[in-house]
CSV table of C-alpha atoms in Angstrom, one decimal:
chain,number,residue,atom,x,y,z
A,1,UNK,CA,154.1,68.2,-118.9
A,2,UNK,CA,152.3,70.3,-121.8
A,3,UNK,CA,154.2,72.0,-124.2
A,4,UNK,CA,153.8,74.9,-126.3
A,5,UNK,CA,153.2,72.7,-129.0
A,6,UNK,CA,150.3,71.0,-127.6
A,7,UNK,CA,149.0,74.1,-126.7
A,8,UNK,CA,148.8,75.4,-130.1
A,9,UNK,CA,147.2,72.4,-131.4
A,10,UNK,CA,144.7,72.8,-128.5
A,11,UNK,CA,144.2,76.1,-129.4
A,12,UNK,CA,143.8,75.0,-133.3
A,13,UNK,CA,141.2,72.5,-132.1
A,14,UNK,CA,139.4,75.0,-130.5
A,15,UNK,CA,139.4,77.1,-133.4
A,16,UNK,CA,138.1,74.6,-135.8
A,17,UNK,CA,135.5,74.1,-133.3
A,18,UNK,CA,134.1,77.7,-132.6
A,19,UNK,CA,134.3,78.4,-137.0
A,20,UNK,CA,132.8,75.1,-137.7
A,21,UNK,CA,129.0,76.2,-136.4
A,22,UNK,CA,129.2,79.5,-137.8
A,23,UNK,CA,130.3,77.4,-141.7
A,24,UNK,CA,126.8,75.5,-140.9
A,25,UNK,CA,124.9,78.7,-140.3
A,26,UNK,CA,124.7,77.8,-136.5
A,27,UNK,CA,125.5,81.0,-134.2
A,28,UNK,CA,127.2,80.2,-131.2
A,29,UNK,CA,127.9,82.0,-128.1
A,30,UNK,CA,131.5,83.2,-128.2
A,31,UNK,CA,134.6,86.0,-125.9
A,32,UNK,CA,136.2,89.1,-125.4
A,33,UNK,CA,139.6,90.6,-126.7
A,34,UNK,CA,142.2,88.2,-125.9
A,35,UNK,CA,143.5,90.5,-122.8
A,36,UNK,CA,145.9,87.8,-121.5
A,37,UNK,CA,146.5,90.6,-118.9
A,38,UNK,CA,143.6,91.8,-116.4
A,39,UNK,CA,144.9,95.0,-116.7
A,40,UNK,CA,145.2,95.3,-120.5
A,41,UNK,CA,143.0,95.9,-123.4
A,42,UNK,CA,143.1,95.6,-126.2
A,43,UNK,CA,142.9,100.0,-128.0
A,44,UNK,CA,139.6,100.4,-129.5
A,45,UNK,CA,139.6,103.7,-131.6
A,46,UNK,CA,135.9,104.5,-130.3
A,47,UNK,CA,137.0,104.4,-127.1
A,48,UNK,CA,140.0,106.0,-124.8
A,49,UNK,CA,140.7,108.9,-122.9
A,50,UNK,CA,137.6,111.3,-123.4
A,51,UNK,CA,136.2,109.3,-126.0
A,52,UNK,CA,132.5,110.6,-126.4
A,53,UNK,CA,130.3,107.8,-126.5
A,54,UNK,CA,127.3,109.4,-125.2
A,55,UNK,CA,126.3,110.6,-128.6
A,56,UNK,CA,126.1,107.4,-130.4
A,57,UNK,CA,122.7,105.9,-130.2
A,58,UNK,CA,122.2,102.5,-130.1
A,59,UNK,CA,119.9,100.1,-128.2
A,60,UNK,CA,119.1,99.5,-124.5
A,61,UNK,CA,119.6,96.1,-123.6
A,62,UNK,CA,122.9,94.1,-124.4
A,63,UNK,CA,123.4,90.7,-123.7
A,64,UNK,CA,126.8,88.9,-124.4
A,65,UNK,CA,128.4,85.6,-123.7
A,66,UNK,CA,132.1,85.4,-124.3
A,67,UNK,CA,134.5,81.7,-124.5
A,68,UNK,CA,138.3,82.1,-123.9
A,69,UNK,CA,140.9,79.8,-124.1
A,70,UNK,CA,144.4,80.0,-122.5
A,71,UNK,CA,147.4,78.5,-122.7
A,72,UNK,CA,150.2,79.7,-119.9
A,73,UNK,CA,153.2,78.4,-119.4
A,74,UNK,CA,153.8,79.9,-116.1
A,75,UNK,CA,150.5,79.9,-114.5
A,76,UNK,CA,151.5,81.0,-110.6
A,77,UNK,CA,154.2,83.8,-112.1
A,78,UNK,CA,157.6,81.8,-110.3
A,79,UNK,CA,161.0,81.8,-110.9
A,80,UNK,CA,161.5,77.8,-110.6
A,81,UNK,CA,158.8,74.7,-110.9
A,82,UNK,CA,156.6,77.1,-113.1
A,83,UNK,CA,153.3,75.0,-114.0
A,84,UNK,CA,151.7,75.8,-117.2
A,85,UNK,CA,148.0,75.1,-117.6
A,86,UNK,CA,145.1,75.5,-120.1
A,87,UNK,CA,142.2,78.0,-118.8
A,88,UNK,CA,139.0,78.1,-120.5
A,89,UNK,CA,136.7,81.0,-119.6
A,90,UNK,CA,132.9,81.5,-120.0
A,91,UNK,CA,131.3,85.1,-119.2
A,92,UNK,CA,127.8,85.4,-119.8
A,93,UNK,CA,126.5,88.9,-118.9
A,94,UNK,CA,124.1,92.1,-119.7
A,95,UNK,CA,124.8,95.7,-120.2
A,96,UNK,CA,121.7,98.6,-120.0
A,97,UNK,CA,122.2,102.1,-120.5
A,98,UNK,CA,119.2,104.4,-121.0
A,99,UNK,CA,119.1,106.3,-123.3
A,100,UNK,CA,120.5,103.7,-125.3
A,101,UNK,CA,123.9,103.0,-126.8
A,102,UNK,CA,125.8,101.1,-128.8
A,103,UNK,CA,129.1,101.1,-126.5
A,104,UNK,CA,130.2,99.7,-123.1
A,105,UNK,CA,130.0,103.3,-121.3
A,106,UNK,CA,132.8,102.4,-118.1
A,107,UNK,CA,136.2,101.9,-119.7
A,108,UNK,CA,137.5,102.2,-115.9
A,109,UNK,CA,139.0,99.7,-113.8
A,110,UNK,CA,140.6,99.5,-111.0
A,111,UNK,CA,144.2,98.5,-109.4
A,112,UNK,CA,144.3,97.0,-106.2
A,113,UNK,CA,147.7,98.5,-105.0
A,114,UNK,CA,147.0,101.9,-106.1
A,115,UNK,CA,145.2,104.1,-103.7
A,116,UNK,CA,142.4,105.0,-104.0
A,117,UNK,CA,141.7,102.2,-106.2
A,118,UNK,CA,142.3,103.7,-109.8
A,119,UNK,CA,145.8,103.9,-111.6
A,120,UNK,CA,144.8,106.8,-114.2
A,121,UNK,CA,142.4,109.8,-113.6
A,122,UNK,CA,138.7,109.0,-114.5
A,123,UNK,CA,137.8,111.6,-117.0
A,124,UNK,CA,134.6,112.4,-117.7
A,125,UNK,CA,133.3,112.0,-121.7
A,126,UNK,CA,131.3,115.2,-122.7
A,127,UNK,CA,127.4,114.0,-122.8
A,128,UNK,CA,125.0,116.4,-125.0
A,129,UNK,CA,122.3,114.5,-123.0
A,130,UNK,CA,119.8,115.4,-120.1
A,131,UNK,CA,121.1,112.4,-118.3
A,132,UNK,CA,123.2,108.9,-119.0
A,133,UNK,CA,122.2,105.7,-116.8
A,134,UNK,CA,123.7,102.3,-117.3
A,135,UNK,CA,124.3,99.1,-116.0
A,136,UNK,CA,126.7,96.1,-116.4
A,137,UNK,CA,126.7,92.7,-114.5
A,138,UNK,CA,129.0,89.6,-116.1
A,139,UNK,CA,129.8,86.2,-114.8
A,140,UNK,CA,133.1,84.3,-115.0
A,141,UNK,CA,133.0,80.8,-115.1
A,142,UNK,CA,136.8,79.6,-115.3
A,143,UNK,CA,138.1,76.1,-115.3
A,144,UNK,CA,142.0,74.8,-115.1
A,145,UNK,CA,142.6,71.7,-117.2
A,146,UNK,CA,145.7,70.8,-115.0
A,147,UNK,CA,144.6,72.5,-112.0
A,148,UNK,CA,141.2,72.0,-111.4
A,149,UNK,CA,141.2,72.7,-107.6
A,150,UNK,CA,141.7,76.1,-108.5
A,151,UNK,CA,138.1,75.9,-110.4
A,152,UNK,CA,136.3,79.1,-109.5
A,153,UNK,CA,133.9,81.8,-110.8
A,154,UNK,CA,133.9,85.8,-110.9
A,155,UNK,CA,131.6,88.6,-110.8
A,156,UNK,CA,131.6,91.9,-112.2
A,157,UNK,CA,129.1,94.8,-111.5
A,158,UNK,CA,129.6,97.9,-112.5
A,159,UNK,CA,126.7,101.2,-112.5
A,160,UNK,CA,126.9,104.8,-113.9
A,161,UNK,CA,124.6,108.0,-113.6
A,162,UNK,CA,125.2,111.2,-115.0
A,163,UNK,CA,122.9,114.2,-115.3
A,164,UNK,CA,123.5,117.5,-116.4
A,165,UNK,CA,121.7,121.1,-115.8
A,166,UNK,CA,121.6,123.6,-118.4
A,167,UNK,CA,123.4,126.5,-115.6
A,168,UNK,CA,126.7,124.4,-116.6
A,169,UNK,CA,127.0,122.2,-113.3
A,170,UNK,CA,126.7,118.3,-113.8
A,171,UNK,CA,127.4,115.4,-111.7
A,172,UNK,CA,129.2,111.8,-113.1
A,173,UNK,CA,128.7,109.1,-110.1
A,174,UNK,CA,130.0,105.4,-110.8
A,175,UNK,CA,130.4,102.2,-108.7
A,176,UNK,CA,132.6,99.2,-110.2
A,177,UNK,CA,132.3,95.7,-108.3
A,178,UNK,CA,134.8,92.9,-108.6
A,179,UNK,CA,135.4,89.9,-107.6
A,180,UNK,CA,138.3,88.2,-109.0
A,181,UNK,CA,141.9,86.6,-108.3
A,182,UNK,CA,145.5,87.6,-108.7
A,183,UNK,CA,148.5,85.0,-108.2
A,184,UNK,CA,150.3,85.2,-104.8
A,185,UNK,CA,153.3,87.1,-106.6
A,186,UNK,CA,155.6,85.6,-103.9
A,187,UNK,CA,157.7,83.6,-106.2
A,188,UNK,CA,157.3,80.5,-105.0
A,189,UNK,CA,153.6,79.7,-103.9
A,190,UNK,CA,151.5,77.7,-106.2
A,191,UNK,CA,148.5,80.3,-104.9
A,192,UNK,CA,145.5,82.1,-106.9
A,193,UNK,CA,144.2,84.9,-104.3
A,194,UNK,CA,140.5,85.9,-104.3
A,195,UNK,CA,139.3,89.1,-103.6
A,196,UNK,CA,136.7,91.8,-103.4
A,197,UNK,CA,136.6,95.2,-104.0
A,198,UNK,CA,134.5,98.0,-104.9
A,199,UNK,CA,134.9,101.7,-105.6
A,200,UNK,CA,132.3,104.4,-105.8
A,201,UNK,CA,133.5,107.7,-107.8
A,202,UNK,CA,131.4,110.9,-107.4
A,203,UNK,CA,132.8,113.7,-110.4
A,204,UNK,CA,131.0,117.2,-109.7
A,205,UNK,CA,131.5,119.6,-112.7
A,206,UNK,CA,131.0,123.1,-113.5
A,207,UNK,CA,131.4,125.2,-116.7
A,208,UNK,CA,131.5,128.8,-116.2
A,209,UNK,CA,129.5,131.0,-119.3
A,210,UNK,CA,132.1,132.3,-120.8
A,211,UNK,CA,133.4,128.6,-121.6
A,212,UNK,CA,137.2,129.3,-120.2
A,213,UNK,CA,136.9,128.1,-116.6
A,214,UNK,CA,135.9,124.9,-115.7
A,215,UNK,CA,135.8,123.3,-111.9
A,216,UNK,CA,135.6,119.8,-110.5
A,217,UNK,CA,135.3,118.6,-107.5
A,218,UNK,CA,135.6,114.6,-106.8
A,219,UNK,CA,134.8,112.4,-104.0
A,220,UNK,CA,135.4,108.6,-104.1
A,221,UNK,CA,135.4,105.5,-101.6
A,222,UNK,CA,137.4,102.0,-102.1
A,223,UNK,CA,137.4,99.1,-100.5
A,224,UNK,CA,139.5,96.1,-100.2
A,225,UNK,CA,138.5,92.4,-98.8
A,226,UNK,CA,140.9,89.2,-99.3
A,227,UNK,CA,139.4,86.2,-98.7
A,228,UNK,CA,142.8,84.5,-98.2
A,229,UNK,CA,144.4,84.8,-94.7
A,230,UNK,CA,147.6,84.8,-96.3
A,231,UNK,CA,146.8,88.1,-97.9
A,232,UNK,CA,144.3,89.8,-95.9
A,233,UNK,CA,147.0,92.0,-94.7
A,234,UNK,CA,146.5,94.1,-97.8
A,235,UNK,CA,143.0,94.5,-97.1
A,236,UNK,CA,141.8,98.3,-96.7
A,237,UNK,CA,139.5,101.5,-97.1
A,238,UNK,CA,140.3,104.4,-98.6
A,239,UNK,CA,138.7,108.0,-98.7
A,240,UNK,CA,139.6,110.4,-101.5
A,241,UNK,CA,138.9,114.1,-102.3
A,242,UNK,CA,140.4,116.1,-105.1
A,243,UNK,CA,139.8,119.5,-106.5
A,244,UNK,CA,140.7,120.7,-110.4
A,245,UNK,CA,141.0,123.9,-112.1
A,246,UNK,CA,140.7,123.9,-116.0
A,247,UNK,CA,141.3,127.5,-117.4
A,248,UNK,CA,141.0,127.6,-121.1
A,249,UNK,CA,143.9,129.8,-122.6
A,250,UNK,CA,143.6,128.6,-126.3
A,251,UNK,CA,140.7,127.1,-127.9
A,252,UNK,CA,141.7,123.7,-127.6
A,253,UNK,CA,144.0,123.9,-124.8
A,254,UNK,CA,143.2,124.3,-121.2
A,255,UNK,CA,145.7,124.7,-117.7
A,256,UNK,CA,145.3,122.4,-115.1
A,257,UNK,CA,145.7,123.4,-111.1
A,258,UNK,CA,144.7,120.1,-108.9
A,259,UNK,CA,144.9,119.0,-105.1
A,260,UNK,CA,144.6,115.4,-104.4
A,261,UNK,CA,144.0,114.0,-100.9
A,262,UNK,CA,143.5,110.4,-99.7
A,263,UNK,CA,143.3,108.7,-96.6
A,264,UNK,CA,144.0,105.0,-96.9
A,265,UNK,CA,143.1,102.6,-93.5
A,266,UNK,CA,144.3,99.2,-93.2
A,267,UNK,CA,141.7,96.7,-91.5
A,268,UNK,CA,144.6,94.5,-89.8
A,269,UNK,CA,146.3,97.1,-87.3
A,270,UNK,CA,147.2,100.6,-88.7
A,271,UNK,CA,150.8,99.8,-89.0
A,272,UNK,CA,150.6,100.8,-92.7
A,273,UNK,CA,148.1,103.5,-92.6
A,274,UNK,CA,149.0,106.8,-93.9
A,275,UNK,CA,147.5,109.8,-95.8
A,276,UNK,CA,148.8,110.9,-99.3
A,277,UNK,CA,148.8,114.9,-100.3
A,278,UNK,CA,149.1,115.4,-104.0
A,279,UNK,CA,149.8,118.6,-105.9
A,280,UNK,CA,150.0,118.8,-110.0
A,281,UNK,CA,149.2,121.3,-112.9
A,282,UNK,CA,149.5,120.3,-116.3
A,283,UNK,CA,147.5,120.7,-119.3
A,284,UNK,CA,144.9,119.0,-121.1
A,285,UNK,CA,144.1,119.5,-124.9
A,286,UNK,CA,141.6,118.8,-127.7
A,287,UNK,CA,143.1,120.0,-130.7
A,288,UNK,CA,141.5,117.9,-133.4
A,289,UNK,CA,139.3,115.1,-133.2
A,290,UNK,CA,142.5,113.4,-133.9
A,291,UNK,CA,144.6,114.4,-130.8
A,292,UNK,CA,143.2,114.2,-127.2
A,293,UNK,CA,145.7,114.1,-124.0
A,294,UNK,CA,146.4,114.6,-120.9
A,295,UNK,CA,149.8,115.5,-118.7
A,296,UNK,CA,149.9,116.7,-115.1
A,297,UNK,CA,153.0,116.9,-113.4
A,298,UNK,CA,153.6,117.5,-109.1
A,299,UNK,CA,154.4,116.6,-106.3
A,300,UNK,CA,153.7,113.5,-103.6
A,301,UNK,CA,153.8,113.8,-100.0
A,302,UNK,CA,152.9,110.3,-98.2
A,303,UNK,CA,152.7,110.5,-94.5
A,304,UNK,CA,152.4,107.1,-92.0
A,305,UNK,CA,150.2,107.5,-89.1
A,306,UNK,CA,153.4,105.4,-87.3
A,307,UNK,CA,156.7,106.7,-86.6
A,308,UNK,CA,158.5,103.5,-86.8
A,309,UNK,CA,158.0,104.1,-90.8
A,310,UNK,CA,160.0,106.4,-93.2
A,311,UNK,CA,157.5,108.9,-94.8
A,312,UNK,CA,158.0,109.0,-98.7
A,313,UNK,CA,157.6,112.3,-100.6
A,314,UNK,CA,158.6,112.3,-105.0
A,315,UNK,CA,157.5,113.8,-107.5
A,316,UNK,CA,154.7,112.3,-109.5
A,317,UNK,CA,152.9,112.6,-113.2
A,318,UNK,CA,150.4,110.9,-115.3
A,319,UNK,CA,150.0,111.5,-119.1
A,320,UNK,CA,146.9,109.8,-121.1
A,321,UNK,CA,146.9,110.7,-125.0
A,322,UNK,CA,145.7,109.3,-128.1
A,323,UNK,CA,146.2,110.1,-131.6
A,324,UNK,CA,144.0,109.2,-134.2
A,325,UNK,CA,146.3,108.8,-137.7
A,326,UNK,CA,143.5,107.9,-139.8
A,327,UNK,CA,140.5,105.9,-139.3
A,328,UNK,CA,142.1,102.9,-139.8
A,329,UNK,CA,145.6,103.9,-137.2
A,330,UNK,CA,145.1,104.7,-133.4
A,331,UNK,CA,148.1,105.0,-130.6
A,332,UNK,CA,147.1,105.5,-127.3
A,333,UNK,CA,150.1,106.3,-124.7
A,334,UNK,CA,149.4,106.0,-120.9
A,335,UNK,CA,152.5,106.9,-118.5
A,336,UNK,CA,152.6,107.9,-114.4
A,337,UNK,CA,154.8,107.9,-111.3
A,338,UNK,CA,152.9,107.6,-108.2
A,339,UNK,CA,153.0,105.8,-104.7
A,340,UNK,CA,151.7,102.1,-104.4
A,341,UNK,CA,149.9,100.1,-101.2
A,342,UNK,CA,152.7,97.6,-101.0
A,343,UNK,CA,151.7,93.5,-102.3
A,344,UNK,CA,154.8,92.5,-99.5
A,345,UNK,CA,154.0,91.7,-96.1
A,346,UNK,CA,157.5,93.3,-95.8
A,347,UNK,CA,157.2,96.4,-97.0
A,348,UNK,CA,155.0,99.8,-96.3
A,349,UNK,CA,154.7,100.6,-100.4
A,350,UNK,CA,156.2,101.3,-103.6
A,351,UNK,CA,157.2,104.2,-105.9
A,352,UNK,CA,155.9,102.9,-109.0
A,353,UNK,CA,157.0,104.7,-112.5
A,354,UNK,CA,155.4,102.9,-115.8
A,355,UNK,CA,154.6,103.3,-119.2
A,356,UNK,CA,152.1,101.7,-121.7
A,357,UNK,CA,152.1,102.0,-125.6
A,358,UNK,CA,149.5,101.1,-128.0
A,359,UNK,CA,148.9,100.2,-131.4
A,360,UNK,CA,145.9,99.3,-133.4
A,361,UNK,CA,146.1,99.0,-137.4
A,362,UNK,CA,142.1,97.9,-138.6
A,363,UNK,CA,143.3,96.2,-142.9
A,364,UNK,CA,139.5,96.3,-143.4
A,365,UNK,CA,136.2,96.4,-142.1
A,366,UNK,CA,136.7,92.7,-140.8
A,367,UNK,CA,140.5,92.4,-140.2
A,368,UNK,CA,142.3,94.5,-137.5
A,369,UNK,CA,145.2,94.0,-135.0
A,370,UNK,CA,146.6,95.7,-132.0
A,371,UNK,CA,150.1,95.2,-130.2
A,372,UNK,CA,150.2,96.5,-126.8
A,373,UNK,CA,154.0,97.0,-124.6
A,374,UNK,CA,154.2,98.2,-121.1
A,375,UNK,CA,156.8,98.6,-118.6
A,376,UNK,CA,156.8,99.5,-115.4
A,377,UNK,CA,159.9,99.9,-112.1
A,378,UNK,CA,159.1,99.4,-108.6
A,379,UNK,CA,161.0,100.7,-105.4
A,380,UNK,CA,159.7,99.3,-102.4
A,381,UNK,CA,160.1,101.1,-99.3
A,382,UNK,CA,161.1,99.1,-96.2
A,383,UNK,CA,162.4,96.1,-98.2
A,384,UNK,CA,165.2,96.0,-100.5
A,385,UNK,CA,163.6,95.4,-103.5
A,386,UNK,CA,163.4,96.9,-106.7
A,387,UNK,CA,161.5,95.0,-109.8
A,388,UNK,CA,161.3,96.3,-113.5
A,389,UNK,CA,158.2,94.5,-115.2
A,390,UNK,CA,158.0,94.0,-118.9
A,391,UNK,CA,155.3,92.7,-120.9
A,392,UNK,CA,154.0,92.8,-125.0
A,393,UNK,CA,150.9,91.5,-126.5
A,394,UNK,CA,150.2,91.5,-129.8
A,395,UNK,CA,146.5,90.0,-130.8
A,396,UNK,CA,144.8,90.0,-134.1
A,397,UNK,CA,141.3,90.5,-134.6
A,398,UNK,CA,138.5,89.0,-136.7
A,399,UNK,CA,135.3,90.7,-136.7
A,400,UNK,CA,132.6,89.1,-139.3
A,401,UNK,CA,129.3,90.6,-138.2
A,402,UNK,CA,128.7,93.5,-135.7
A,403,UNK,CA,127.8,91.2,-133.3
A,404,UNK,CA,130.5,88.5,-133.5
A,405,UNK,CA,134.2,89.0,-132.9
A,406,UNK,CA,137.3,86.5,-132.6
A,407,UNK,CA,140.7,87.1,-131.0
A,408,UNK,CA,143.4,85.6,-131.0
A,409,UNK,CA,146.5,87.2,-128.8
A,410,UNK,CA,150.2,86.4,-127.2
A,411,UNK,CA,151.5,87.9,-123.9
A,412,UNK,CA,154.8,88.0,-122.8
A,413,UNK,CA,155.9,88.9,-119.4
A,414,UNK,CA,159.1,89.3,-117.4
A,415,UNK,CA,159.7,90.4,-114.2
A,416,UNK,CA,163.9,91.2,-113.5
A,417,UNK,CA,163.9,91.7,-109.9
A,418,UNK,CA,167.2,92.3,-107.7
A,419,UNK,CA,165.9,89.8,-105.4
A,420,UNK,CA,166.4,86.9,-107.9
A,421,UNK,CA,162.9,85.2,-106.0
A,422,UNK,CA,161.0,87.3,-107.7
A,423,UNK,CA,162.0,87.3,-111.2
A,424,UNK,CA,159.9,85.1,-113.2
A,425,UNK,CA,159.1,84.9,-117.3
A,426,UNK,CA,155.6,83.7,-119.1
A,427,UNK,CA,154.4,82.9,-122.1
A,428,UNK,CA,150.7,82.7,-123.1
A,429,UNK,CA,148.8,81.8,-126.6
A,430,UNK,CA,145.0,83.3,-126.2
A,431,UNK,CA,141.8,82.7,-128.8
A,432,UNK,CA,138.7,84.3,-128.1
A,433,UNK,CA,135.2,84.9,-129.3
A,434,UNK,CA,132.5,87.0,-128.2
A,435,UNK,CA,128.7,87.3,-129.5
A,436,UNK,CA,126.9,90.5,-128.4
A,437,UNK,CA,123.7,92.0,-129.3
């Protein structure tokens, strides 16, 4: 059985290890933030909810290779016989964005259980450019010290287009690839899950003349493929269409009317299919270059194509802000309430309601660090289950050159479930390194 202590002298090791050729003048190829989460990163003050990135010149072709090491003590997320593990991870890849930059343009992911496969809105960053292209494909190679059946590689794609007429309409169309695994979330199966899934995003915009109205009008496709049996009752399509309308009352602060529709399709039986309605207004502002957000709050309406199931209607928001304190202080806040697909064989979905918070503090031009906390509740429907999820990373940041970076990160997480199967706790030490042209 490893213990934490080993793992820190593992991780020491490691360290020594990566510093030791750089000391000798001998670069080596080293990995990303220390995101001990998939769905966490760590804030970057150039980036964030309307961040625009389009301006900053840079070159065309980026090739990176990151090296991560893990320690977990809870590797399959179970309440009893937890196995802990060391994980080392190598992702090679490219980025190409013409014109060029000097940034990764698609901060978007996506979530598996929400519908329509993203958790937040995609917002489109303001481009003074004719027309944005870009490209992103990365490998990942991991490998389980203690586990090694579990051996396996990922792959990431992700594409963007954008092109903009000088009459005030523009259109913004991505398409984001992954393959990559989650644990069986069960709490007792020793079980990585593989899985697919893709999601193509078309934003239309146009700005009226007078610079007071804006419009948009969104289309976007997702799809869902286990390659598990076990799970490939999760496995879906679903077909989304929205409409926005941004009037501009003050300078820096606009009004927000929006429809949401989406029509989610199970591939195993339509037991679980339904269609969601969405209604919200809100407001989004700009005030300084400091203070960006976002807040719409409305209304839910989710409707089963079977009758056996108990529709679900609540109300639902989203908020994405960030607040730049000084150059050197950024806190970015993400919040929403929406219905989930459900991760439970036993259940139709979830009304999920969660909150992230974070921090970064840069002490110099080399030193910076960032702490991230989330929580998040989940009621299932058809299954008496409700699960409040906590979780806090702080990671610290080295950055000698521009194009060489160390992290090196902790992530707690707790699940407190009131089906005492599902409660589990984790620990997990991270360092990192990535070298990037």
């Amino acid at each position: 059985m490893m213990t934490f202590k080993s793992a820190i002298q593992r991780i020491g090791a490691l360290i020594v290890l990566v510093l030791a050729p750089l000391i000798f003048g001998i670069h080596p190829f080293l990995p990303d933030a220390c995101a001990a989460s998939p769905k966490k990163e760590v804030v970057d003050p150039e980036k964030g909810i309307s961040a625009d990135i389009f301006g900053k010149r840079g070159g065309n072709y980026h090739p990176f290779v990151l090296l991560k090491e893990v320690y977990t003590d809870n590797l399959f997320a179970t309440n009893a016989n937890t196995k802990d593990d060391y994980i080392t991870t190598l992702t090679p890849g490219i980025w190409i964005a013409f014109p060029g930059s000097r940034d990764k343009i698609i901060s978007t992911d996506t979530r598996t259980e929400s519908p329509g496969g993203l958790q937040l809105s995609r917002i489109v960053s303001e481009n003074s450019r004719r027309y944005q292209a870009y490209v992103l494909y990365s490998a990942e190679f991991k490998n389980y010290s203690s586990h090694s059946d579990k051996d396996h590689s990922n792959h990431k794609a992700q594409a963007l287009f954008q092109y903009n007429f000088s009459s005030g309409l523009s259109f913004d169309v991505v398409d984001i690839f992954n393959e990559k695994e989650e644990v069986a979330g069960n709490g007792v199966t020793d079980t990585l899950y593989t899985y697919q899934d893709n999601l193509v995003d078309l934003i239309s915009i146009y700005k009226a003349p007078s610079g007071k109205l804006k419009l948009e009008l969104n289309y976007s496709n997702y799809q869902l493929d286990y390659k598990d049996t076990a799970a490939d009752f999760r496995d879906r399509k679903d077909n989304s269409g929205s409409f926005s309308m941004f009037y501009k009352f003050w300078p820096k602060t606009s009004l927000l009317l929006e429809y949401q529709y989406t029509d989610i399709n199970f591939d195993t039986g339509n037991t679980n299919d339904s269609t969601e309605n969405r209604f919200y207004s809100g407001l989004t502002w700009n005030i300084t270059q400091k203070t960006k957000g976002l807040f719409k709050l409305g209304y839910t309406d989710k409707d089963f194509d079977t009758s056996g199931i108990q529709d679900q209607d609540d109300f639902s928001f989203e908020l994405q802000t960030r607040h730049t304190f000084s150059p050197k202080q950024v806190l970015q806040i993400n919040g929403y309430r929406k219905f989930h697909e459900s991760d439970l064989a036993g259940a139709s979905s979830y009304l999920s309601t969660g909150l992230d918070i974070n921090i970064l503090q840069r002490f110099s031009a080399k030193w910076s660090a960032a702490i991230s906390a989330a929580f998040e509740k989940n009621n299932y429907n058809g299954f008496v289950r409700d699960d409040e999820l906590y979780s806090l990373e702080p990671t610290i940041r080295f950055q000698p050159k521009k194009w060489l970076r160390f992290d090196l990160g902790y992530h707690y997480s707790k699940n407190d479930s009131n089906v005492n199967l599902y409660d589990y706790e984790l620990h997990e030490v991270c360092f990192g390194t990535i070298l990037t042209m």
